[in-house]
């Protein structure tokens, strides 16, 4: 497939918006601060293509009046910190055409083709102050269908916030008004002075992750991506396996998220054939919106997640029941309460330089923490409103993660049919993938 005639323009808010420097919370400035790609595919619109493009641009411009931070730019300040310059520079809107049909895209699974459909960001050669926080590309296919590829800076919005924006943009595109404006004041997640908590906490998630005992450089190995479907029956089997642990040992049954995440971690240890004494870590995120006291305001726009970690040795992960591994995840999640979150914020506030705490998920580059082999990172999209983005021409035929090429990186999301099935989008080294697939399904029925 070839994608050509890429043209772009900057779309700015339709009306004048507040301008100035918006302070970011400590949670905005750590973990993943690069752009997160997602993609939507749509059938042919009955309207003329130029009308489709004009409608998308006009509605985007109107929506940015409410979500104006997305039209700004990031900049560095002291101590490795970032701030958001709300200057109304705008978001980048690309138009492109593909010489293929939607039916040619191999069931719309993530593939290298996605690199042509979702805008990439050149972080190495572009000053931070010039990088748009939202970049999108609309690509028309020969059949008349089209894709909408989005890349949104994680320094400005987490998954809930990004999808809130997409939902409101779609609403405006249909000719409706914004239903729930975003809550933009990030001071609710700023560190206190004096600190809000005196609790002594070991913030293990900020320590360097384990490396392979034999010292191989795992960053250089080729990776591949797959989508593994779990039927509703298979999901229930995994939950039941996890809950075979004695009921007296847990206050309530393990959730499907805990069971599936444990299964991914366990399977990766088996597929990679670790030595029993090999340390391994599981990185994941916990949404804190309803864990704060009081809860964060409705539609808080920013990062309201904390990075967490569970650790162990591969030998104990693969030799113990699934419930044992699930309990490690449960224990980490249980730690996340208002006091814990404030301890994280205060810990980060007291750091001389925050730059070393960025990229706490799988990365294939030469810098930053590496959560590839022997580690995994699992992100859940199970609570996100992923589907139903109707811009006026019908709901998407597919929505999913964009390019994802970091060893050990995985996403759990709902199947699109609403039948209780789930999908695990996984990136793994080529040499481990086939064994992972075999064990992943084999162990469900054992």
CSV table of C-alpha atoms in Angstrom, one decimal:
chain,number,residue,atom,x,y,z
A,1,UNK,CA,0.0,0.0,0.0
A,2,UNK,CA,1.2,3.5,-0.8
A,3,UNK,CA,0.0,6.7,0.9
A,4,UNK,CA,0.6,9.9,-1.0
A,5,UNK,CA,-0.4,13.5,-1.5
A,6,UNK,CA,0.1,14.3,2.2
A,7,UNK,CA,-0.9,17.9,2.8
A,8,UNK,CA,-1.3,19.5,6.2
A,9,UNK,CA,-2.6,22.6,7.8
A,10,UNK,CA,-2.7,23.9,11.4
A,11,UNK,CA,-6.2,23.9,12.9
A,12,UNK,CA,-6.6,26.6,15.7
A,13,UNK,CA,-9.4,27.2,18.2
A,14,UNK,CA,-12.4,28.8,16.5
A,15,UNK,CA,-12.6,31.6,19.2
A,16,UNK,CA,-10.0,33.3,21.3
A,17,UNK,CA,-9.0,31.2,24.3
A,18,UNK,CA,-7.1,31.8,27.5
A,19,UNK,CA,-3.4,32.2,26.8
A,20,UNK,CA,-0.6,31.8,29.3
A,21,UNK,CA,1.6,29.2,31.0
A,22,UNK,CA,-0.3,26.3,32.5
A,23,UNK,CA,1.6,24.4,35.2
A,24,UNK,CA,1.6,20.6,34.8
A,25,UNK,CA,1.2,18.2,37.7
A,26,UNK,CA,4.0,15.9,38.7
A,27,UNK,CA,2.0,13.0,37.2
A,28,UNK,CA,1.9,14.8,33.8
A,29,UNK,CA,5.7,15.0,33.7
A,30,UNK,CA,6.7,11.4,34.5
A,31,UNK,CA,6.2,8.1,32.8
A,32,UNK,CA,5.2,8.3,29.1
A,33,UNK,CA,5.4,11.9,27.9
A,34,UNK,CA,5.6,11.1,24.2
A,35,UNK,CA,2.6,10.8,21.8
A,36,UNK,CA,0.2,7.9,22.0
A,37,UNK,CA,-1.2,6.7,18.6
A,38,UNK,CA,-4.7,5.4,18.0
A,39,UNK,CA,-6.6,4.8,14.8
A,40,UNK,CA,-10.2,4.6,13.6
A,41,UNK,CA,-11.5,3.2,10.4
A,42,UNK,CA,-14.8,4.2,8.7
A,43,UNK,CA,-16.9,3.1,5.8
A,44,UNK,CA,-17.5,5.4,2.9
A,45,UNK,CA,-19.5,8.6,3.7
A,46,UNK,CA,-22.5,9.4,1.5
A,47,UNK,CA,-21.2,13.0,1.5
A,48,UNK,CA,-18.7,14.5,-0.8
A,49,UNK,CA,-15.1,14.0,0.4
A,50,UNK,CA,-14.4,17.7,0.6
A,51,UNK,CA,-17.5,18.2,2.8
A,52,UNK,CA,-16.2,15.4,5.1
A,53,UNK,CA,-12.8,17.2,5.4
A,54,UNK,CA,-14.4,20.6,5.9
A,55,UNK,CA,-16.7,19.2,8.6
A,56,UNK,CA,-13.9,17.5,10.5
A,57,UNK,CA,-11.7,20.7,10.4
A,58,UNK,CA,-14.5,23.0,11.4
A,59,UNK,CA,-15.7,20.8,14.3
A,60,UNK,CA,-12.2,20.3,15.5
A,61,UNK,CA,-11.6,24.0,15.6
A,62,UNK,CA,-14.8,24.5,17.6
A,63,UNK,CA,-14.0,21.7,20.0
A,64,UNK,CA,-10.5,23.1,20.6
A,65,UNK,CA,-12.2,26.2,22.2
A,66,UNK,CA,-13.0,23.9,25.1
A,67,UNK,CA,-9.9,21.8,24.9
A,68,UNK,CA,-7.5,24.6,24.2
A,69,UNK,CA,-4.5,23.1,26.0
A,70,UNK,CA,-4.2,20.7,23.0
A,71,UNK,CA,-3.6,23.7,20.8
A,72,UNK,CA,-0.6,24.8,22.9
A,73,UNK,CA,3.0,23.6,23.1
A,74,UNK,CA,5.3,22.2,25.8
A,75,UNK,CA,8.5,23.8,26.9
A,76,UNK,CA,11.3,23.0,29.3
A,77,UNK,CA,11.7,24.9,32.5
A,78,UNK,CA,14.1,24.4,35.5
A,79,UNK,CA,15.0,21.1,37.1
A,80,UNK,CA,14.0,18.9,34.2
A,81,UNK,CA,10.4,20.1,34.4
A,82,UNK,CA,7.9,20.9,31.7
A,83,UNK,CA,5.2,23.5,31.4
A,84,UNK,CA,2.3,24.0,28.9
A,85,UNK,CA,2.3,27.2,26.9
A,86,UNK,CA,-1.4,27.7,26.0
A,87,UNK,CA,-0.6,29.9,22.9
A,88,UNK,CA,-3.3,28.7,20.5
A,89,UNK,CA,-0.7,27.6,17.9
A,90,UNK,CA,-3.0,24.8,16.8
A,91,UNK,CA,-3.0,21.1,16.0
A,92,UNK,CA,-1.6,19.5,12.9
A,93,UNK,CA,-4.2,18.1,10.4
A,94,UNK,CA,-2.9,16.0,7.6
A,95,UNK,CA,-4.8,14.8,4.5
A,96,UNK,CA,-3.7,11.8,2.5
A,97,UNK,CA,-4.8,9.2,0.0
A,98,UNK,CA,-4.1,5.4,-0.1
A,99,UNK,CA,-4.0,3.2,-3.2
A,100,UNK,CA,-5.7,0.4,-1.4
A,101,UNK,CA,-9.1,-0.7,-0.1
A,102,UNK,CA,-9.9,-1.1,3.6
A,103,UNK,CA,-10.5,-4.8,2.9
A,104,UNK,CA,-6.8,-5.1,1.9
A,105,UNK,CA,-5.6,-4.3,5.5
A,106,UNK,CA,-5.5,-7.8,6.9
A,107,UNK,CA,-8.5,-7.5,9.2
A,108,UNK,CA,-7.3,-4.1,10.3
A,109,UNK,CA,-4.7,-5.6,12.7
A,110,UNK,CA,-1.8,-3.4,13.8
A,111,UNK,CA,1.0,-3.7,11.2
A,112,UNK,CA,3.8,-1.6,9.7
A,113,UNK,CA,1.2,-0.2,7.4
A,114,UNK,CA,-0.1,1.8,10.3
A,115,UNK,CA,3.1,3.9,10.2
A,116,UNK,CA,1.7,5.4,7.0
A,117,UNK,CA,-1.7,6.1,8.5
A,118,UNK,CA,-0.8,7.7,11.8
A,119,UNK,CA,1.5,10.8,11.9
A,120,UNK,CA,4.9,10.2,13.4
A,121,UNK,CA,6.8,12.7,15.6
A,122,UNK,CA,10.4,13.5,15.0
A,123,UNK,CA,11.5,14.0,18.6
A,124,UNK,CA,15.2,13.9,17.7
A,125,UNK,CA,15.3,16.8,15.2
A,126,UNK,CA,12.3,19.0,16.3
A,127,UNK,CA,12.6,21.4,19.2
A,128,UNK,CA,10.0,20.5,21.9
A,129,UNK,CA,8.5,24.0,21.6
A,130,UNK,CA,7.6,23.3,18.0
A,131,UNK,CA,6.0,19.8,18.4
A,132,UNK,CA,2.1,19.9,18.2
A,133,UNK,CA,0.4,18.2,21.1
A,134,UNK,CA,-2.2,16.7,18.8
A,135,UNK,CA,-1.3,15.5,15.3
A,136,UNK,CA,-3.9,13.7,13.2
A,137,UNK,CA,-4.2,12.3,9.7
A,138,UNK,CA,-7.3,11.5,7.6
A,139,UNK,CA,-6.6,9.0,4.9
A,140,UNK,CA,-9.1,8.2,2.1
A,141,UNK,CA,-9.0,4.7,0.6
A,142,UNK,CA,-10.0,3.7,-3.0
A,143,UNK,CA,-13.2,2.1,-1.7
A,144,UNK,CA,-14.3,5.5,-0.3
A,145,UNK,CA,-13.6,4.5,3.3
A,146,UNK,CA,-11.2,6.4,5.4
A,147,UNK,CA,-9.0,6.2,8.5
A,148,UNK,CA,-8.5,8.8,11.3
A,149,UNK,CA,-5.1,8.4,12.9
A,150,UNK,CA,-4.4,10.4,16.1
A,151,UNK,CA,-1.3,11.0,18.1
A,152,UNK,CA,-1.9,12.8,21.4
A,153,UNK,CA,0.9,13.9,23.8
A,154,UNK,CA,0.6,11.8,27.0
A,155,UNK,CA,2.1,14.8,28.9
A,156,UNK,CA,-1.2,16.6,28.3
A,157,UNK,CA,-3.8,13.8,28.4
A,158,UNK,CA,-4.1,10.2,29.6
A,159,UNK,CA,-6.4,7.7,28.0
A,160,UNK,CA,-9.6,8.9,29.7
A,161,UNK,CA,-8.9,12.5,28.8
A,162,UNK,CA,-7.9,11.8,25.2
A,163,UNK,CA,-11.1,9.8,24.6
A,164,UNK,CA,-13.2,12.5,26.2
A,165,UNK,CA,-11.8,14.9,23.6
A,166,UNK,CA,-12.5,12.5,20.7
A,167,UNK,CA,-16.0,11.9,22.0
A,168,UNK,CA,-16.8,15.6,22.2
A,169,UNK,CA,-15.2,16.3,18.8
A,170,UNK,CA,-17.4,13.6,17.3
A,171,UNK,CA,-20.4,15.2,19.0
A,172,UNK,CA,-19.7,18.6,17.6
A,173,UNK,CA,-19.0,17.1,14.1
A,174,UNK,CA,-22.6,15.7,14.2
A,175,UNK,CA,-23.9,19.2,14.8
A,176,UNK,CA,-24.4,19.0,18.5
A,177,UNK,CA,-22.9,21.0,21.4
A,178,UNK,CA,-20.1,19.9,23.7
A,179,UNK,CA,-21.9,17.9,26.4
A,180,UNK,CA,-19.3,18.0,29.2
A,181,UNK,CA,-16.4,20.5,29.0
A,182,UNK,CA,-13.1,19.3,30.4
A,183,UNK,CA,-11.9,20.3,33.9
A,184,UNK,CA,-8.6,22.0,33.2
A,185,UNK,CA,-7.3,23.2,36.6
A,186,UNK,CA,-4.4,20.8,37.4
A,187,UNK,CA,-3.8,22.3,40.8
A,188,UNK,CA,-5.9,19.5,42.3
A,189,UNK,CA,-2.9,17.2,41.7
A,190,UNK,CA,-0.1,19.6,42.6
A,191,UNK,CA,2.3,18.8,45.5
A,192,UNK,CA,1.6,20.4,48.8
A,193,UNK,CA,3.9,22.6,50.9
A,194,UNK,CA,4.3,21.2,53.5
A,195,UNK,CA,3.8,17.7,52.0
A,196,UNK,CA,0.3,16.4,52.2
A,197,UNK,CA,1.4,13.1,53.7
A,198,UNK,CA,4.2,12.0,56.0
A,199,UNK,CA,3.8,8.3,55.1
A,200,UNK,CA,7.0,6.6,54.3
A,201,UNK,CA,6.6,4.8,51.0
A,202,UNK,CA,9.0,2.7,48.9
A,203,UNK,CA,8.4,4.0,45.4
A,204,UNK,CA,9.8,0.9,43.7
A,205,UNK,CA,8.3,1.9,40.3
A,206,UNK,CA,10.9,4.6,40.0
A,207,UNK,CA,13.9,2.2,40.3
A,208,UNK,CA,15.6,0.8,37.3
A,209,UNK,CA,13.9,-2.4,36.2
A,210,UNK,CA,15.6,-5.8,36.2
A,211,UNK,CA,17.9,-6.9,33.3
A,212,UNK,CA,18.7,-10.3,32.0
A,213,UNK,CA,21.2,-12.2,34.1
A,214,UNK,CA,23.3,-13.1,31.1
A,215,UNK,CA,23.7,-9.4,30.2
A,216,UNK,CA,22.4,-9.6,26.6
A,217,UNK,CA,21.4,-6.3,25.0
A,218,UNK,CA,17.7,-7.1,24.5
A,219,UNK,CA,17.0,-3.6,23.0
A,220,UNK,CA,18.5,-4.6,19.6
A,221,UNK,CA,16.4,-7.7,18.9
A,222,UNK,CA,13.7,-7.5,16.2
A,223,UNK,CA,10.1,-7.3,17.5
A,224,UNK,CA,6.7,-8.2,16.0
A,225,UNK,CA,3.1,-7.4,16.9
A,226,UNK,CA,0.0,-9.6,17.3
A,227,UNK,CA,-3.6,-9.4,18.4
A,228,UNK,CA,-4.7,-12.4,20.6
A,229,UNK,CA,-8.4,-12.8,21.0
A,230,UNK,CA,-10.0,-14.2,24.2
A,231,UNK,CA,-13.6,-15.4,24.0
A,232,UNK,CA,-15.9,-14.7,26.9
A,233,UNK,CA,-15.5,-18.4,27.8
A,234,UNK,CA,-11.7,-18.2,27.9
A,235,UNK,CA,-11.9,-15.0,30.0
A,236,UNK,CA,-14.1,-16.7,32.5
A,237,UNK,CA,-11.7,-19.8,32.5
A,238,UNK,CA,-8.8,-17.5,33.4
A,239,UNK,CA,-10.8,-15.8,36.2
A,240,UNK,CA,-11.7,-19.2,37.6
A,241,UNK,CA,-8.1,-20.4,37.4
A,242,UNK,CA,-7.0,-17.3,39.3
A,243,UNK,CA,-9.7,-17.8,41.9
A,244,UNK,CA,-8.8,-21.4,42.7
A,245,UNK,CA,-6.5,-19.9,45.3
A,246,UNK,CA,-8.0,-20.4,48.8
A,247,UNK,CA,-10.8,-18.0,49.4
A,248,UNK,CA,-9.5,-17.2,52.9
A,249,UNK,CA,-6.4,-15.7,51.2
A,250,UNK,CA,-8.2,-13.0,49.3
A,251,UNK,CA,-11.0,-10.7,50.4
A,252,UNK,CA,-12.8,-10.9,47.0
A,253,UNK,CA,-12.3,-12.8,43.8
A,254,UNK,CA,-9.7,-11.6,41.3
A,255,UNK,CA,-11.0,-9.5,38.5
A,256,UNK,CA,-10.6,-10.4,34.8
A,257,UNK,CA,-8.0,-7.7,34.5
A,258,UNK,CA,-5.9,-9.1,37.3
A,259,UNK,CA,-6.2,-12.7,36.0
A,260,UNK,CA,-5.4,-11.7,32.3
A,261,UNK,CA,-2.5,-9.5,33.3
A,262,UNK,CA,-1.1,-12.3,35.5
A,263,UNK,CA,-1.5,-14.7,32.6
A,264,UNK,CA,0.4,-12.4,30.2
A,265,UNK,CA,3.2,-12.0,32.7
A,266,UNK,CA,3.4,-15.7,33.4
A,267,UNK,CA,3.3,-16.6,29.7
A,268,UNK,CA,6.0,-14.2,28.9
A,269,UNK,CA,8.3,-15.7,31.5
A,270,UNK,CA,7.7,-19.2,30.0
A,271,UNK,CA,8.0,-18.1,26.4
A,272,UNK,CA,11.3,-16.3,27.1
A,273,UNK,CA,12.7,-19.4,28.9
A,274,UNK,CA,14.1,-17.5,31.8
A,275,UNK,CA,16.3,-19.0,34.4
A,276,UNK,CA,14.3,-19.6,37.6
A,277,UNK,CA,16.3,-17.0,39.5
A,278,UNK,CA,15.8,-14.3,36.8
A,279,UNK,CA,14.2,-11.2,38.4
A,280,UNK,CA,11.3,-9.9,36.4
A,281,UNK,CA,8.9,-6.9,36.7
A,282,UNK,CA,5.4,-6.1,35.6
A,283,UNK,CA,4.6,-2.4,35.0
A,284,UNK,CA,1.1,-1.2,34.8
A,285,UNK,CA,-1.1,1.9,35.5
A,286,UNK,CA,-3.8,2.6,38.0
A,287,UNK,CA,-6.4,5.3,37.5
A,288,UNK,CA,-6.7,7.5,40.5
A,289,UNK,CA,-9.8,9.6,39.7
A,290,UNK,CA,-11.9,7.8,42.3
A,291,UNK,CA,-9.1,7.0,44.7
A,292,UNK,CA,-8.5,10.6,45.7
A,293,UNK,CA,-10.4,12.1,48.6
A,294,UNK,CA,-12.4,13.9,47.5
A,295,UNK,CA,-12.5,12.3,44.0
A,296,UNK,CA,-11.1,14.3,41.1
A,297,UNK,CA,-13.7,16.6,39.4
A,298,UNK,CA,-15.7,15.0,36.6
A,299,UNK,CA,-13.8,15.0,33.3
A,300,UNK,CA,-10.5,16.1,34.8
A,301,UNK,CA,-8.3,16.7,31.8
A,302,UNK,CA,-4.7,15.6,32.3
A,303,UNK,CA,-2.9,12.6,33.7
A,304,UNK,CA,-4.8,10.9,36.6
A,305,UNK,CA,-2.8,7.7,36.7
A,306,UNK,CA,0.1,6.4,38.6
A,307,UNK,CA,2.6,3.9,37.4
A,308,UNK,CA,2.9,0.8,39.5
A,309,UNK,CA,5.1,-2.3,39.5
A,310,UNK,CA,4.9,-5.9,40.7
A,311,UNK,CA,8.1,-8.0,40.9
A,312,UNK,CA,9.2,-11.5,41.4
A,313,UNK,CA,11.5,-14.2,40.0
A,314,UNK,CA,10.6,-16.1,36.9
A,315,UNK,CA,10.8,-19.4,38.7
A,316,UNK,CA,8.1,-18.4,41.2
A,317,UNK,CA,6.0,-16.8,38.6
A,318,UNK,CA,5.8,-19.9,36.4
A,319,UNK,CA,5.7,-22.6,39.1
A,320,UNK,CA,3.0,-21.1,41.3
A,321,UNK,CA,-0.8,-21.0,40.4
A,322,UNK,CA,-2.2,-18.1,38.5
A,323,UNK,CA,-3.9,-16.8,41.7
A,324,UNK,CA,-0.4,-16.4,43.2
A,325,UNK,CA,0.6,-14.1,40.4
A,326,UNK,CA,-2.7,-12.3,40.4
A,327,UNK,CA,-2.2,-11.6,44.1
A,328,UNK,CA,1.0,-9.7,43.4
A,329,UNK,CA,-0.9,-7.4,41.1
A,330,UNK,CA,-3.8,-7.1,43.6
A,331,UNK,CA,-1.3,-6.1,46.4
A,332,UNK,CA,0.2,-3.4,44.3
A,333,UNK,CA,-3.3,-2.0,43.3
A,334,UNK,CA,-4.4,-2.0,47.0
A,335,UNK,CA,-1.6,0.3,47.9
A,336,UNK,CA,-3.0,3.1,45.7
A,337,UNK,CA,-5.1,5.4,47.8
A,338,UNK,CA,-5.2,9.1,48.4
A,339,UNK,CA,-2.3,9.0,50.8
A,340,UNK,CA,-0.2,6.9,48.5
A,341,UNK,CA,-0.9,9.2,45.5
A,342,UNK,CA,0.1,12.2,47.5
A,343,UNK,CA,3.3,10.5,48.6
A,344,UNK,CA,4.1,9.9,44.9
A,345,UNK,CA,3.5,13.6,44.1
A,346,UNK,CA,5.5,14.8,47.0
A,347,UNK,CA,8.3,12.4,46.2
A,348,UNK,CA,8.5,13.7,42.6
A,349,UNK,CA,8.3,17.3,43.7
A,350,UNK,CA,11.4,16.9,45.8
A,351,UNK,CA,13.5,15.5,42.9
A,352,UNK,CA,16.2,17.8,41.5
A,353,UNK,CA,15.5,16.6,38.0
A,354,UNK,CA,12.4,14.8,36.7
A,355,UNK,CA,13.7,13.9,33.3
A,356,UNK,CA,15.0,10.5,34.6
A,357,UNK,CA,11.5,9.5,35.6
A,358,UNK,CA,10.1,9.6,32.1
A,359,UNK,CA,9.5,6.6,29.8
A,360,UNK,CA,8.6,4.1,32.6
A,361,UNK,CA,7.0,1.7,30.1
A,362,UNK,CA,8.5,-0.5,27.4
A,363,UNK,CA,10.9,1.4,25.2
A,364,UNK,CA,13.1,0.2,22.3
A,365,UNK,CA,15.4,3.2,22.2
A,366,UNK,CA,18.8,3.5,23.6
A,367,UNK,CA,17.9,5.6,26.5
A,368,UNK,CA,15.6,5.4,29.5
A,369,UNK,CA,14.3,2.4,31.4
A,370,UNK,CA,13.7,-0.7,29.3
A,371,UNK,CA,10.7,-2.8,30.2
A,372,UNK,CA,11.3,-5.4,27.6
A,373,UNK,CA,12.8,-8.8,28.3
A,374,UNK,CA,12.8,-9.9,31.2
A,375,UNK,CA,9.9,-7.5,32.0
A,376,UNK,CA,6.5,-6.7,30.6
A,377,UNK,CA,4.2,-3.7,30.6
A,378,UNK,CA,0.4,-4.2,30.5
A,379,UNK,CA,-2.0,-1.3,29.9
A,380,UNK,CA,-5.7,-1.9,30.3
A,381,UNK,CA,-8.2,-0.1,28.1
A,382,UNK,CA,-11.1,-2.0,29.6
A,383,UNK,CA,-12.6,1.0,31.4
A,384,UNK,CA,-12.1,3.4,28.5
A,385,UNK,CA,-15.0,4.4,26.2
A,386,UNK,CA,-13.2,3.2,23.1
A,387,UNK,CA,-15.9,2.6,20.6
A,388,UNK,CA,-18.8,4.7,19.1
A,389,UNK,CA,-16.9,7.8,17.7
A,390,UNK,CA,-19.6,8.8,15.2
A,391,UNK,CA,-18.5,12.0,13.4
A,392,UNK,CA,-21.8,12.1,11.4
A,393,UNK,CA,-21.3,9.3,9.0
A,394,UNK,CA,-21.7,6.3,11.2
A,395,UNK,CA,-19.6,4.6,13.9
A,396,UNK,CA,-16.2,3.2,13.2
A,397,UNK,CA,-15.8,-0.3,11.8
A,398,UNK,CA,-12.6,-0.7,13.8
A,399,UNK,CA,-10.7,1.2,16.5
A,400,UNK,CA,-7.5,0.2,18.1
A,401,UNK,CA,-4.0,1.1,19.2
A,402,UNK,CA,-1.7,2.5,16.7
A,403,UNK,CA,1.9,1.4,16.0
A,404,UNK,CA,3.4,-0.3,19.0
A,405,UNK,CA,6.9,-1.8,18.7
A,406,UNK,CA,8.4,-2.1,22.1
A,407,UNK,CA,9.3,-5.5,23.4
A,408,UNK,CA,6.9,-6.6,26.2
A,409,UNK,CA,4.4,-3.9,25.6
A,410,UNK,CA,0.8,-5.0,25.7
A,411,UNK,CA,-2.8,-3.7,25.8
A,412,UNK,CA,-6.0,-5.3,26.9
A,413,UNK,CA,-9.1,-4.0,25.3
A,414,UNK,CA,-12.7,-5.1,24.6
A,415,UNK,CA,-13.6,-7.0,21.5
A,416,UNK,CA,-15.6,-4.8,19.1
A,417,UNK,CA,-18.6,-7.2,19.0
A,418,UNK,CA,-19.7,-6.5,22.5
A,419,UNK,CA,-19.9,-10.3,23.2
A,420,UNK,CA,-17.7,-10.3,26.3
A,421,UNK,CA,-14.6,-11.2,24.3
A,422,UNK,CA,-11.3,-9.3,24.9
A,423,UNK,CA,-8.2,-8.7,22.8
A,424,UNK,CA,-4.6,-8.6,23.9
A,425,UNK,CA,-2.5,-6.4,21.6
A,426,UNK,CA,1.1,-7.6,22.2
A,427,UNK,CA,4.6,-6.7,21.0
A,428,UNK,CA,7.3,-9.2,21.6
A,429,UNK,CA,10.6,-10.2,20.2
A,430,UNK,CA,10.2,-12.3,17.0
A,431,UNK,CA,12.2,-15.2,18.6
A,432,UNK,CA,9.6,-15.4,21.5
A,433,UNK,CA,6.3,-14.7,19.8
A,434,UNK,CA,5.3,-18.2,18.5
A,435,UNK,CA,6.1,-19.8,21.8
A,436,UNK,CA,4.1,-17.1,23.6
A,437,UNK,CA,1.0,-17.7,21.4
A,438,UNK,CA,1.2,-21.4,22.0
A,439,UNK,CA,1.5,-21.2,25.8
A,440,UNK,CA,-1.0,-18.3,26.0
A,441,UNK,CA,-3.8,-20.5,24.8
A,442,UNK,CA,-2.5,-23.8,26.0
A,443,UNK,CA,-2.4,-22.8,29.6
A,444,UNK,CA,-6.0,-21.6,29.6
A,445,UNK,CA,-7.2,-25.2,29.2
A,446,UNK,CA,-4.7,-26.8,31.5
